[in-house]
PDB file of C-alpha atoms in Angstrom:
ATOM      1  CA  VAL A 585     -20.321 -12.317   8.032  1.00  0.00           C
ATOM      2  CA  LEU A 586     -18.712 -10.414  11.159  1.00  0.00           C
ATOM      3  CA  SER A 587     -17.702  -6.292  10.469  1.00  0.00           C
ATOM      4  CA  LEU A 588     -14.653  -5.676   9.167  1.00  0.00           C
ATOM      5  CA  ASN A 589     -15.087  -3.018  11.304  1.00  0.00           C
ATOM      6  CA  PHE A 590     -14.179  -5.853  14.786  1.00  0.00           C
ATOM      7  CA  PHE A 591     -10.885  -6.247  13.394  1.00  0.00           C
ATOM      8  CA  GLN A 592      -9.359  -2.070  14.604  1.00  0.00           C
ATOM      9  CA  ALA A 593      -9.591  -3.355  18.359  1.00  0.00           C
ATOM     10  CA  LEU A 594      -6.797  -6.308  16.737  1.00  0.00           C
ATOM     11  CA  LEU A 595      -4.902  -3.925  14.866  1.00  0.00           C
ATOM     12  CA  SER A 596      -5.151  -1.990  18.079  1.00  0.00           C
ATOM     13  CA  ARG A 597      -3.258  -4.320  19.976  1.00  0.00           C
ATOM     14  CA  ILE A 598      -0.736  -4.899  18.084  1.00  0.00           C
ATOM     15  CA  THR A 599       0.262  -0.999  17.711  1.00  0.00           C
ATOM     16  CA  SER A 600      -0.064  -1.244  21.071  1.00  0.00           C
ATOM     17  CA  TYR A 601       0.734  -4.409  23.601  1.00  0.00           C
ATOM     18  CA  PHE A 602       3.589  -5.762  20.909  1.00  0.00           C
ATOM     19  CA  GLY A 603       7.473  -3.910  21.203  1.00  0.00           C
ATOM     20  CA  ILE A 604       9.609  -2.962  19.419  1.00  0.00           C
ATOM     21  CA  SER A 605      10.694  -4.781  15.953  1.00  0.00           C
ATOM     22  CA  ARG A 606      14.335  -6.988  16.439  1.00  0.00           C
ATOM     23  CA  LEU A 607      15.292  -6.812  13.454  1.00  0.00           C
ATOM     24  CA  VAL A 608      15.048  -4.233  12.208  1.00  0.00           C
ATOM     25  CA  ARG A 609      17.976  -3.320  14.972  1.00  0.00           C
ATOM     26  CA  SER A 610      20.995  -4.434  12.792  1.00  0.00           C
ATOM     27  CA  VAL A 611      20.211  -3.098   9.359  1.00  0.00           C
ATOM     28  CA  GLN A 612      20.466  -0.218   7.814  1.00  0.00           C
ATOM     29  CA  PHE A 613      17.583   2.135   7.780  1.00  0.00           C
ATOM     30  CA  ARG A 614      16.045   2.020   4.660  1.00  0.00           C
ATOM     31  CA  ARG A 615      12.595   3.853   3.592  1.00  0.00           C
ATOM     32  CA  PHE A 616       9.323   4.270   5.650  1.00  0.00           C
ATOM     33  CA  LYS A 617       6.928   6.548   5.534  1.00  0.00           C
ATOM     34  CA  HIS A 618       8.015   8.310   8.534  1.00  0.00           C
ATOM     35  CA  GLN A 619      11.098   9.144   7.261  1.00  0.00           C
ATOM     36  CA  THR A 620      10.047  12.940   6.283  1.00  0.00           C
ATOM     37  CA  SER A 621       9.234  13.758   9.443  1.00  0.00           C
ATOM     38  CA  LYS A 622      11.482  11.645  12.153  1.00  0.00           C
ATOM     39  CA  GLY A 623      14.421  10.087  12.487  1.00  0.00           C
ATOM     40  CA  PRO A 624      15.589   6.176  11.912  1.00  0.00           C
ATOM     41  CA  GLU A 625      15.561   5.454  14.764  1.00  0.00           C
ATOM     42  CA  GLU A 626      12.475   7.010  15.902  1.00  0.00           C
ATOM     43  CA  SER A 627      10.666   5.175  12.671  1.00  0.00           C
ATOM     44  CA  ILE A 628      12.130   1.858  14.417  1.00  0.00           C
ATOM     45  CA  HIS A 629       9.777   2.225  16.776  1.00  0.00           C
ATOM     46  CA  LYS A 630       6.926   2.369  14.972  1.00  0.00           C
ATOM     47  CA  ILE A 631       7.790  -1.657  13.164  1.00  0.00           C
ATOM     48  CA  ARG A 632       5.613  -4.334  14.163  1.00  0.00           C
ATOM     49  CA  ASN A 633       6.585  -7.194  12.714  1.00  0.00           C
ATOM     50  CA  VAL A 634       3.690 -10.407  13.230  1.00  0.00           C
ATOM     51  CA  GLY A 635       3.565 -13.726  12.170  1.00  0.00           C
ATOM     52  CA  LEU A 636       0.465 -15.699  12.270  1.00  0.00           C
ATOM     53  CA  ILE A 637       0.172 -19.030  12.949  1.00  0.00           C
ATOM     54  CA  ALA A 638      -3.138 -21.024  13.402  1.00  0.00           C
ATOM     55  CA  HIS A 639      -4.520 -24.616  12.695  1.00  0.00           C
ATOM     56  CA  ILE A 640      -5.428 -24.745   9.702  1.00  0.00           C
ATOM     57  CA  ASP A 641      -8.881 -23.223   8.505  1.00  0.00           C
ATOM     58  CA  ALA A 642      -9.123 -20.920  11.545  1.00  0.00           C
ATOM     59  CA  GLY A 643      -9.588 -17.968  10.045  1.00  0.00           C
ATOM     60  CA  LYS A 644      -5.201 -16.864   8.946  1.00  0.00           C
ATOM     61  CA  THR A 645      -5.995 -15.504   5.585  1.00  0.00           C
ATOM     62  CA  THR A 646      -8.947 -14.529   6.677  1.00  0.00           C
ATOM     63  CA  THR A 647      -8.125 -12.276   9.498  1.00  0.00           C
ATOM     64  CA  THR A 648      -5.624 -10.406   7.569  1.00  0.00           C
ATOM     65  CA  GLU A 649      -7.312  -9.747   4.475  1.00  0.00           C
ATOM     66  CA  ARG A 650      -9.882  -7.941   6.689  1.00  0.00           C
ATOM     67  CA  MET A 651      -6.527  -5.969   8.737  1.00  0.00           C
ATOM     68  CA  LEU A 652      -5.330  -5.168   4.849  1.00  0.00           C
ATOM     69  CA  TYR A 653      -8.326  -3.496   3.322  1.00  0.00           C
ATOM     70  CA  PHE A 654      -9.370  -1.973   7.199  1.00  0.00           C
ATOM     71  CA  ALA A 655      -5.972  -0.388   6.922  1.00  0.00           C
ATOM     72  CA  GLY A 656      -7.863   0.592   3.116  1.00  0.00           C
ATOM     73  CA  ARG A 657      -4.498  -1.324   2.322  1.00  0.00           C
ATOM     74  CA  THR A 658      -6.803  -2.979  -0.629  1.00  0.00           C
ATOM     75  CA  ARG A 659     -10.372  -1.449  -2.250  1.00  0.00           C
ATOM     76  CA  ALA A 660     -12.335  -5.274  -1.177  1.00  0.00           C
ATOM     77  CA  VAL A 661     -11.781  -7.908   1.444  1.00  0.00           C
ATOM     78  CA  GLY A 662     -10.405 -10.933  -0.742  1.00  0.00           C
ATOM     79  CA  GLU A 663     -12.499 -14.043   0.491  1.00  0.00           C
ATOM     80  CA  VAL A 664     -10.408 -17.609   0.162  1.00  0.00           C
ATOM     81  CA  ASP A 665     -13.297 -19.470  -1.086  1.00  0.00           C
ATOM     82  CA  ARG A 666     -12.783 -17.208  -4.411  1.00  0.00           C
ATOM     83  CA  GLY A 667      -9.378 -17.569  -4.459  1.00  0.00           C
ATOM     84  CA  ASP A 668      -8.801 -13.701  -4.594  1.00  0.00           C
ATOM     85  CA  THR A 669      -6.745 -12.742  -1.510  1.00  0.00           C
ATOM     86  CA  VAL A 670      -3.710 -11.320  -0.751  1.00  0.00           C
ATOM     87  CA  THR A 671      -1.368 -13.718   0.658  1.00  0.00           C
ATOM     88  CA  ASP A 672      -3.449 -16.914  -1.269  1.00  0.00           C
ATOM     89  CA  TYR A 673      -1.324 -15.950  -4.591  1.00  0.00           C
ATOM     90  CA  LEU A 674      -0.413 -19.412  -5.644  1.00  0.00           C
ATOM     91  CA  GLU A 675      -2.771 -20.982  -7.780  1.00  0.00           C
ATOM     92  CA  GLU A 676      -2.296 -24.182  -7.108  1.00  0.00           C
ATOM     93  CA  GLU A 677      -3.679 -22.041  -2.933  1.00  0.00           C
ATOM     94  CA  ARG A 678      -6.273 -20.509  -4.454  1.00  0.00           C
ATOM     95  CA  GLU A 679      -7.826 -23.756  -5.964  1.00  0.00           C
ATOM     96  CA  ARG A 680      -7.420 -26.282  -2.672  1.00  0.00           C
ATOM     97  CA  GLY A 681      -8.402 -23.059  -0.558  1.00  0.00           C
ATOM     98  CA  ILE A 682      -5.612 -23.477   1.728  1.00  0.00           C
ATOM     99  CA  SER A 683      -2.593 -21.616   2.573  1.00  0.00           C
ATOM    100  CA  ILE A 684       0.674 -22.619   1.422  1.00  0.00           C
ATOM    101  CA  VAL A 685       3.474 -21.498   1.490  1.00  0.00           C
ATOM    102  CA  SER A 686       4.025 -17.786   4.241  1.00  0.00           C
ATOM    103  CA  ALA A 687       2.937 -14.664   2.430  1.00  0.00           C
ATOM    104  CA  ALA A 688       3.814 -10.964   3.139  1.00  0.00           C
ATOM    105  CA  ALA A 689       1.715  -7.877   3.675  1.00  0.00           C
ATOM    106  CA  CYS A 690       2.220  -4.548   4.377  1.00  0.00           C
ATOM    107  CA  LEU A 691      -0.422  -2.177   6.136  1.00  0.00           C
ATOM    108  CA  SER A 692       0.064   1.287   8.276  1.00  0.00           C
ATOM    109  CA  TRP A 693      -2.262   1.840  11.307  1.00  0.00           C
ATOM    110  CA  ARG A 694      -2.225   4.757  13.192  1.00  0.00           C
ATOM    111  CA  GLN A 695       1.601   5.650  12.142  1.00  0.00           C
ATOM    112  CA  HIS A 696       3.117   2.247  12.785  1.00  0.00           C
ATOM    113  CA  ASP A 697       3.997   0.180   9.749  1.00  0.00           C
ATOM    114  CA  ILE A 698       2.891  -3.437  10.202  1.00  0.00           C
ATOM    115  CA  HIS A 699       5.080  -6.492   8.671  1.00  0.00           C
ATOM    116  CA  LEU A 700       2.516  -9.322   8.616  1.00  0.00           C
ATOM    117  CA  ILE A 701       3.525 -12.786   7.928  1.00  0.00           C
ATOM    118  CA  ASP A 702       0.010 -15.111   7.018  1.00  0.00           C
ATOM    119  CA  THR A 703       1.298 -19.279   7.203  1.00  0.00           C
ATOM    120  CA  PRO A 704      -0.237 -21.868   6.173  1.00  0.00           C
ATOM    121  CA  GLY A 705      -1.493 -24.149   8.942  1.00  0.00           C
ATOM    122  CA  HIS A 706      -1.833 -27.455   7.438  1.00  0.00           C
ATOM    123  CA  VAL A 707       0.046 -29.493   9.815  1.00  0.00           C
ATOM    124  CA  ASP A 708       1.847 -30.767   5.248  1.00  0.00           C
ATOM    125  CA  PHE A 709       3.682 -27.254   5.743  1.00  0.00           C
ATOM    126  CA  THR A 710       5.168 -26.949   9.193  1.00  0.00           C
ATOM    127  CA  PHE A 711       8.236 -26.117   7.449  1.00  0.00           C
ATOM    128  CA  GLU A 712       6.728 -22.939   6.048  1.00  0.00           C
ATOM    129  CA  VAL A 713       5.712 -21.539  10.023  1.00  0.00           C
ATOM    130  CA  GLU A 714       9.034 -22.736  11.264  1.00  0.00           C
ATOM    131  CA  ARG A 715      10.703 -20.249   7.651  1.00  0.00           C
ATOM    132  CA  GLY A 716       8.476 -17.150   8.746  1.00  0.00           C
ATOM    133  CA  LEU A 717       9.033 -16.997  12.874  1.00  0.00           C
ATOM    134  CA  ALA A 718      12.520 -16.485  12.215  1.00  0.00           C
ATOM    135  CA  ALA A 719      11.333 -13.421  10.363  1.00  0.00           C
ATOM    136  CA  VAL A 720       9.220 -11.898  12.997  1.00  0.00           C
ATOM    137  CA  ASP A 721       9.157 -10.755  16.601  1.00  0.00           C
ATOM    138  CA  SER A 722       5.833 -11.409  17.419  1.00  0.00           C
ATOM    139  CA  ALA A 723       2.919 -13.417  16.902  1.00  0.00           C
ATOM    140  CA  LEU A 724      -0.814 -13.770  16.372  1.00  0.00           C
ATOM    141  CA  ILE A 725      -1.925 -17.146  17.499  1.00  0.00           C
ATOM    142  CA  ILE A 726      -5.553 -17.225  15.812  1.00  0.00           C
ATOM    143  CA  ILE A 727      -7.811 -20.048  17.925  1.00  0.00           C
ATOM    144  CA  ASP A 728     -11.202 -20.580  16.208  1.00  0.00           C
ATOM    145  CA  ALA A 729     -13.673 -19.467  19.224  1.00  0.00           C
ATOM    146  CA  CYS A 730     -15.896 -23.496  18.262  1.00  0.00           C
ATOM    147  CA  LYS A 731     -13.237 -25.417  18.345  1.00  0.00           C
ATOM    148  CA  GLY A 732     -10.382 -24.065  21.372  1.00  0.00           C
ATOM    149  CA  VAL A 733      -7.084 -25.269  21.252  1.00  0.00           C
ATOM    150  CA  GLU A 734      -6.277 -27.465  18.108  1.00  0.00           C
ATOM    151  CA  THR A 735      -3.797 -30.407  17.173  1.00  0.00           C
ATOM    152  CA  GLN A 736      -1.616 -27.665  14.969  1.00  0.00           C
ATOM    153  CA  THR A 737      -2.294 -24.488  17.399  1.00  0.00           C
ATOM    154  CA  ARG A 738       0.280 -26.420  20.404  1.00  0.00           C
ATOM    155  CA  THR A 739       2.389 -27.129  16.826  1.00  0.00           C
ATOM    156  CA  VAL A 740       3.062 -23.740  16.120  1.00  0.00           C
ATOM    157  CA  TRP A 741       2.473 -22.725  20.227  1.00  0.00           C
ATOM    158  CA  SER A 742       5.788 -25.274  20.677  1.00  0.00           C
ATOM    159  CA  GLN A 743       7.983 -23.145  17.255  1.00  0.00           C
ATOM    160  CA  ALA A 744       7.238 -20.059  18.751  1.00  0.00           C
ATOM    161  CA  ASP A 745       8.038 -20.574  22.175  1.00  0.00           C
ATOM    162  CA  ARG A 746      11.752 -22.386  20.371  1.00  0.00           C
ATOM    163  CA  TYR A 747      11.462 -18.063  19.231  1.00  0.00           C
ATOM    164  CA  GLN A 748      11.239 -17.530  21.708  1.00  0.00           C
ATOM    165  CA  LEU A 749       8.227 -14.993  20.446  1.00  0.00           C
ATOM    166  CA  PRO A 750       6.060 -12.699  22.184  1.00  0.00           C
ATOM    167  CA  ARG A 751       2.492 -13.959  21.471  1.00  0.00           C
ATOM    168  CA  MET A 752      -0.870 -12.456  21.808  1.00  0.00           C
ATOM    169  CA  VAL A 753      -4.229 -14.462  20.987  1.00  0.00           C
ATOM    170  CA  PHE A 754      -7.264 -13.899  17.974  1.00  0.00           C
ATOM    171  CA  VAL A 755     -10.188 -15.588  19.139  1.00  0.00           C
ATOM    172  CA  ASN A 756     -11.398 -15.913  16.233  1.00  0.00           C
ATOM    173  CA  LYS A 757     -15.308 -17.308  14.377  1.00  0.00           C
ATOM    174  CA  MET A 758     -17.081 -15.461  17.201  1.00  0.00           C
ATOM    175  CA  ASP A 759     -19.957 -14.547  15.000  1.00  0.00           C
ATOM    176  CA  ARG A 760     -20.788 -18.821  14.198  1.00  0.00           C
ATOM    177  CA  PRO A 761     -23.006 -21.190  15.956  1.00  0.00           C
ATOM    178  CA  MET A 762     -21.626 -22.937  18.944  1.00  0.00           C
ATOM    179  CA  ALA A 763     -18.785 -20.379  19.785  1.00  0.00           C
ATOM    180  CA  SER A 764     -17.720 -19.651  23.031  1.00  0.00           C
ATOM    181  CA  PHE A 765     -14.785 -17.178  24.297  1.00  0.00           C
ATOM    182  CA  ASP A 766     -14.848 -19.176  27.550  1.00  0.00           C
ATOM    183  CA  ASN A 767     -14.355 -22.302  26.410  1.00  0.00           C
ATOM    184  CA  SER A 768     -11.691 -21.602  24.246  1.00  0.00           C
ATOM    185  CA  LEU A 769     -10.062 -19.353  26.661  1.00  0.00           C
ATOM    186  CA  HIS A 770     -10.466 -22.003  29.209  1.00  0.00           C
ATOM    187  CA  SER A 771      -7.973 -24.674  26.323  1.00  0.00           C
ATOM    188  CA  LEU A 772      -5.496 -22.346  26.149  1.00  0.00           C
ATOM    189  CA  ARG A 773      -4.792 -21.841  30.012  1.00  0.00           C
ATOM    190  CA  ARG A 774      -5.933 -26.472  30.009  1.00  0.00           C
ATOM    191  CA  ARG A 775      -3.607 -26.734  26.968  1.00  0.00           C
ATOM    192  CA  PHE A 776      -0.772 -24.421  28.278  1.00  0.00           C
ATOM    193  CA  GLY A 777       0.010 -23.505  31.455  1.00  0.00           C
ATOM    194  CA  VAL A 778       0.585 -20.342  30.502  1.00  0.00           C
ATOM    195  CA  THR A 779      -1.299 -17.716  31.788  1.00  0.00           C
ATOM    196  CA  PHE A 780      -3.842 -15.841  29.507  1.00  0.00           C
ATOM    197  CA  PHE A 781      -5.422 -12.895  30.278  1.00  0.00           C
ATOM    198  CA  PRO A 782      -7.940 -11.182  28.019  1.00  0.00           C
ATOM    199  CA  LEU A 783      -8.361  -8.095  26.783  1.00  0.00           C
ATOM    200  CA  GLN A 784     -11.337  -7.643  25.693  1.00  0.00           C
ATOM    201  CA  MET A 785     -15.026  -8.772  26.734  1.00  0.00           C
ATOM    202  CA  PRO A 786     -17.495 -10.387  24.537  1.00  0.00           C
ATOM    203  CA  VAL A 787     -20.992  -8.708  23.960  1.00  0.00           C
ATOM    204  CA  CYS A 788     -23.748 -10.874  22.938  1.00  0.00           C
ATOM    205  CA  ALA A 789     -27.106  -9.978  22.758  1.00  0.00           C
ATOM    206  CA  GLY A 790     -30.180 -11.880  23.375  1.00  0.00           C
ATOM    207  CA  LYS A 791     -28.960 -16.097  23.428  1.00  0.00           C
ATOM    208  CA  ASP A 792     -25.380 -16.371  22.182  1.00  0.00           C
ATOM    209  CA  LYS A 793     -26.358 -13.519  18.909  1.00  0.00           C
ATOM    210  CA  PHE A 794     -22.292 -11.896  18.992  1.00  0.00           C
ATOM    211  CA  VAL A 795     -22.477  -8.557  18.213  1.00  0.00           C
ATOM    212  CA  GLY A 796     -19.389  -6.255  20.093  1.00  0.00           C
ATOM    213  CA  ILE A 797     -16.785  -6.014  22.192  1.00  0.00           C
ATOM    214  CA  VAL A 798     -15.729  -4.052  25.496  1.00  0.00           C
ATOM    215  CA  ASP A 799     -12.100  -2.617  26.094  1.00  0.00           C
ATOM    216  CA  LEU A 800     -11.542  -3.596  29.136  1.00  0.00           C
ATOM    217  CA  PRO A 801      -8.861  -1.304  30.159  1.00  0.00           C
ATOM    218  CA  SER A 802      -9.941   1.513  28.885  1.00  0.00           C
ATOM    219  CA  LEU A 803     -13.851  -0.070  30.364  1.00  0.00           C
ATOM    220  CA  MET A 804     -15.270   1.521  25.969  1.00  0.00           C
ATOM    221  CA  LEU A 805     -17.632  -0.884  24.368  1.00  0.00           C
ATOM    222  CA  LYS A 806     -18.451  -1.291  20.723  1.00  0.00           C
ATOM    223  CA  VAL A 807     -21.153  -3.336  19.212  1.00  0.00           C
ATOM    224  CA  TRP A 808     -22.516  -2.635  15.630  1.00  0.00           C
ATOM    225  CA  PRO A 809     -24.968  -3.036  13.426  1.00  0.00           C
ATOM    226  CA  SER A 810     -26.921  -6.296  13.703  1.00  0.00           C
ATOM    227  CA  ASN A 811     -27.290  -5.397   9.261  1.00  0.00           C
ATOM    228  CA  THR A 812     -24.391  -6.922   7.986  1.00  0.00           C
ATOM    229  CA  ALA A 813     -24.604  -5.196   4.451  1.00  0.00           C
ATOM    230  CA  HIS A 814     -22.097  -2.260   5.841  1.00  0.00           C
ATOM    231  CA  ASP A 815     -18.579  -2.916   6.089  1.00  0.00           C
ATOM    232  CA  GLY A 816     -18.345  -2.185   8.901  1.00  0.00           C
ATOM    233  CA  CYS A 817     -17.397   1.794   9.490  1.00  0.00           C
ATOM    234  CA  ARG A 818     -20.146   2.238  11.101  1.00  0.00           C
ATOM    235  CA  PHE A 819     -20.789   1.098  14.776  1.00  0.00           C
ATOM    236  CA  PHE A 820     -22.486   1.962  18.302  1.00  0.00           C
ATOM    237  CA  GLN A 821     -19.655   3.284  20.957  1.00  0.00           C
ATOM    238  CA  ALA A 822     -20.126   3.755  24.622  1.00  0.00           C
ATOM    239  CA  ASP A 823     -17.647   4.409  27.750  1.00  0.00           C
ATOM    240  CA  LEU A 824     -18.838   2.653  30.938  1.00  0.00           C
ATOM    241  CA  SER A 825     -17.078   4.539  33.329  1.00  0.00           C
ATOM    242  CA  LYS A 826     -19.593   7.105  32.405  1.00  0.00           C
ATOM    243  CA  VAL A 827     -22.847   4.418  32.182  1.00  0.00           C
ATOM    244  CA  LEU A 828     -20.792   3.812  35.442  1.00  0.00           C
ATOM    245  CA  ALA A 829     -20.785   7.772  36.759  1.00  0.00           C
ATOM    246  CA  SER A 830     -24.478   7.792  35.761  1.00  0.00           C
ATOM    247  CA  GLY A 831     -25.183   5.167  38.233  1.00  0.00           C
ATOM    248  CA  GLY A 832     -26.332   3.022  35.682  1.00  0.00           C
ATOM    249  CA  ASN A 833     -28.812   4.854  34.563  1.00  0.00           C
ATOM    250  CA  SER A 834     -28.052   4.949  31.130  1.00  0.00           C
ATOM    251  CA  LYS A 835     -31.008   3.634  28.236  1.00  0.00           C
ATOM    252  CA  PRO A 836     -30.401   2.595  25.019  1.00  0.00           C
ATOM    253  CA  SER A 837     -29.832   3.501  22.350  1.00  0.00           C
ATOM    254  CA  ASN A 838     -32.166   2.156  19.230  1.00  0.00           C
ATOM    255  CA  ASP A 839     -28.334   2.068  17.569  1.00  0.00           C
ATOM    256  CA  SER A 840     -26.519  -0.493  20.994  1.00  0.00           C
ATOM    257  CA  ALA A 841     -27.630  -3.279  18.900  1.00  0.00           C
ATOM    258  CA  GLY A 842     -30.483  -5.072  21.386  1.00  0.00           C
ATOM    259  CA  VAL A 843     -26.661  -3.983  24.639  1.00  0.00           C
ATOM    260  CA  ASN A 844     -28.667  -3.451  27.780  1.00  0.00           C
ATOM    261  CA  LEU A 845     -25.884  -1.595  28.800  1.00  0.00           C
ATOM    262  CA  PRO A 846     -26.539  -1.323  32.467  1.00  0.00           C
ATOM    263  CA  ALA A 847     -26.345  -5.475  32.097  1.00  0.00           C
ATOM    264  CA  VAL A 848     -22.968  -5.323  30.056  1.00  0.00           C
ATOM    265  CA  LEU A 849     -21.940  -2.881  33.155  1.00  0.00           C
ATOM    266  CA  PRO A 850     -21.555  -4.906  36.004  1.00  0.00           C
ATOM    267  CA  LEU A 851     -19.942  -8.466  33.796  1.00  0.00           C
ATOM    268  CA  ALA A 852     -17.552  -5.853  32.500  1.00  0.00           C
ATOM    269  CA  LEU A 853     -16.534  -4.701  35.529  1.00  0.00           C
ATOM    270  CA  LYS A 854     -15.669  -8.351  36.753  1.00  0.00           C
ATOM    271  CA  ALA A 855     -13.395  -8.818  34.124  1.00  0.00           C
ATOM    272  CA  ARG A 856     -11.670  -5.565  34.710  1.00  0.00           C
ATOM    273  CA  GLU A 857     -11.265  -6.414  38.258  1.00  0.00           C
ATOM    274  CA  GLN A 858      -9.843 -10.413  36.569  1.00  0.00           C
ATOM    275  CA  LEU A 859      -7.434  -8.671  35.007  1.00  0.00           C
ATOM    276  CA  LEU A 860      -6.183  -6.795  36.738  1.00  0.00           C
ATOM    277  CA  VAL A 861      -5.546  -9.464  39.507  1.00  0.00           C
ATOM    278  CA  SER A 862      -3.363 -11.337  36.387  1.00  0.00           C
ATOM    279  CA  LEU A 863      -1.299  -7.949  36.057  1.00  0.00           C
ATOM    280  CA  ALA A 864      -0.643  -7.117  39.789  1.00  0.00           C
ATOM    281  CA  GLU A 865       0.647 -10.708  40.096  1.00  0.00           C
ATOM    282  CA  LEU A 866       2.844 -10.145  37.704  1.00  0.00           C
ATOM    283  CA  ASP A 867       4.565  -6.648  38.333  1.00  0.00           C
ATOM    284  CA  GLU A 868       5.518  -6.051  41.427  1.00  0.00           C
ATOM    285  CA  SER A 869       4.487  -1.636  40.816  1.00  0.00           C
ATOM    286  CA  PHE A 870       1.172  -2.279  39.783  1.00  0.00           C
ATOM    287  CA  ALA A 871       0.341  -4.578  42.429  1.00  0.00           C
ATOM    288  CA  ASN A 872       0.717  -1.610  44.854  1.00  0.00           C
ATOM    289  CA  GLU A 873      -1.229   0.210  42.635  1.00  0.00           C
ATOM    290  CA  TYR A 874      -4.224  -1.832  42.812  1.00  0.00           C
ATOM    291  CA  LEU A 875      -4.220  -3.240  46.868  1.00  0.00           C
ATOM    292  CA  LEU A 876      -4.192   1.748  47.491  1.00  0.00           C
ATOM    293  CA  ALA A 877      -7.374   2.051  45.129  1.00  0.00           C
ATOM    294  CA  GLU A 878     -10.875   2.270  45.951  1.00  0.00           C
ATOM    295  CA  ASN A 879     -12.127  -0.169  44.207  1.00  0.00           C
ATOM    296  CA  PRO A 880      -9.741  -1.107  41.786  1.00  0.00           C
ATOM    297  CA  GLU A 881     -11.758  -1.987  39.063  1.00  0.00           C
ATOM    298  CA  LYS A 882     -13.641   1.230  38.604  1.00  0.00           C
ATOM    299  CA  SER A 883     -11.249   4.256  39.735  1.00  0.00           C
ATOM    300  CA  LEU A 884      -8.452   2.555  38.141  1.00  0.00           C
ATOM    301  CA  PRO A 885      -7.112   4.718  34.728  1.00  0.00           C
ATOM    302  CA  SER A 886      -7.254   2.789  32.032  1.00  0.00           C
ATOM    303  CA  GLU A 887      -3.199   4.667  31.172  1.00  0.00           C
ATOM    304  CA  SER A 888      -1.517   2.657  33.914  1.00  0.00           C
ATOM    305  CA  VAL A 889      -3.728  -1.013  33.283  1.00  0.00           C
ATOM    306  CA  ARG A 890      -1.997  -0.323  29.211  1.00  0.00           C
ATOM    307  CA  ASP A 891       1.423   0.615  30.585  1.00  0.00           C
ATOM    308  CA  CYS A 892       1.440  -2.511  33.146  1.00  0.00           C
ATOM    309  CA  ILE A 893       0.507  -5.076  30.174  1.00  0.00           C
ATOM    310  CA  LYS A 894       3.954  -3.679  28.026  1.00  0.00           C
ATOM    311  CA  ARG A 895       5.376  -4.295  31.024  1.00  0.00           C
ATOM    312  CA  VAL A 896       4.327  -7.826  31.817  1.00  0.00           C
ATOM    313  CA  ARG A 897       5.289  -7.809  27.684  1.00  0.00           C
ATOM    314  CA  ASP A 898       8.581  -7.003  28.443  1.00  0.00           C
ATOM    315  CA  LEU A 899       9.382  -9.784  30.989  1.00  0.00           C
ATOM    316  CA  SER A 900       8.900 -13.002  28.654  1.00  0.00           C
TER     317      SER A 900
END
C-alpha cells in the first residue's frame, strides 16, 4: 500500500496549479471557512472544483479516500474492497466495487477549499462523467502506471476537451510490480499529441522499488519508509539544492529508505532541465530567464518555475 503522505504532493499541486473557480463567480457568495477573516472575493480565489476522471479501476475512489484522510476530513481510510468509501455510498456500488454515479466530497488544504467530484470509470456510466464535468473547473486524470492510457482514458479526455477544462495527470499505482512512469508518460504523449511536462520525478531504491518523489520546481526529495504499518505521517525529506551546494557529498540517512542522494541528484537535475525546456518553449518571459541563467537546471529559483507554470496554465 502506497504511503498516504504521498498525496500531500498531489493536494499541493491542485491548490497551486489549478485556476480559480469560474462557477462561483456567477453565484452569490455563501458560506466558506475563510469568510470571517476575508471578503467574499478573496475567498472565491481559494476554491478549486476538480473532477476525477479515469478508466475503470485506475484508482479514482481510492485516491479520493487518501486525499480526504490526509486532509483530516475522515478518521480512517475507506477501501473499495471493504465497501466503506465515502463516495461509493450506494449499496449497489459497494456490492460491485465500482462507482456508478458521480459523488462529491470536500476538503480543506493550505487555506483552500477543494471540491472533488469522483466520477465512474465504467463505459456504461459515461453520461455520469459528462454530468460531473459540467460542474467543475478542472480535471484530474488518473492513469494506472502499469497500463498507461486505456480506452476510457481517451473517452474522458475528449469529454474534458468539450468543456475546455485544464487538466493534470496523476500516475497512480507506482508501487505495483511492472509499474513504469516513463511508459505512462510516453503513452500520454503518443495518444494525445500534446505537451506533457512532469512536475515530479519518481525515486526508486534497489530494483525498481518505488519509495518517493522529487518535486522538480523546488528540488525537494520526499522518501517514505518501507514499513507500511504507519499512516504516512513520517517521511524523510531532503533539499537536493543543498546537496548540490555541498558538492554531492551528503551521506544517506537511516530514514532515507536506502536512497543514495548523490545518485538521485543528477537524475533530478536532468528531469528538471527537461521541465524548464518545455516551459521555455511555451512562455517567452521564462525563455529569457532560462537563456540568461548559467546552468539553469541548478540556478533558476523554484518561484520562477512555479510562476511560469501558472502562466502556462492560464493559456489553456
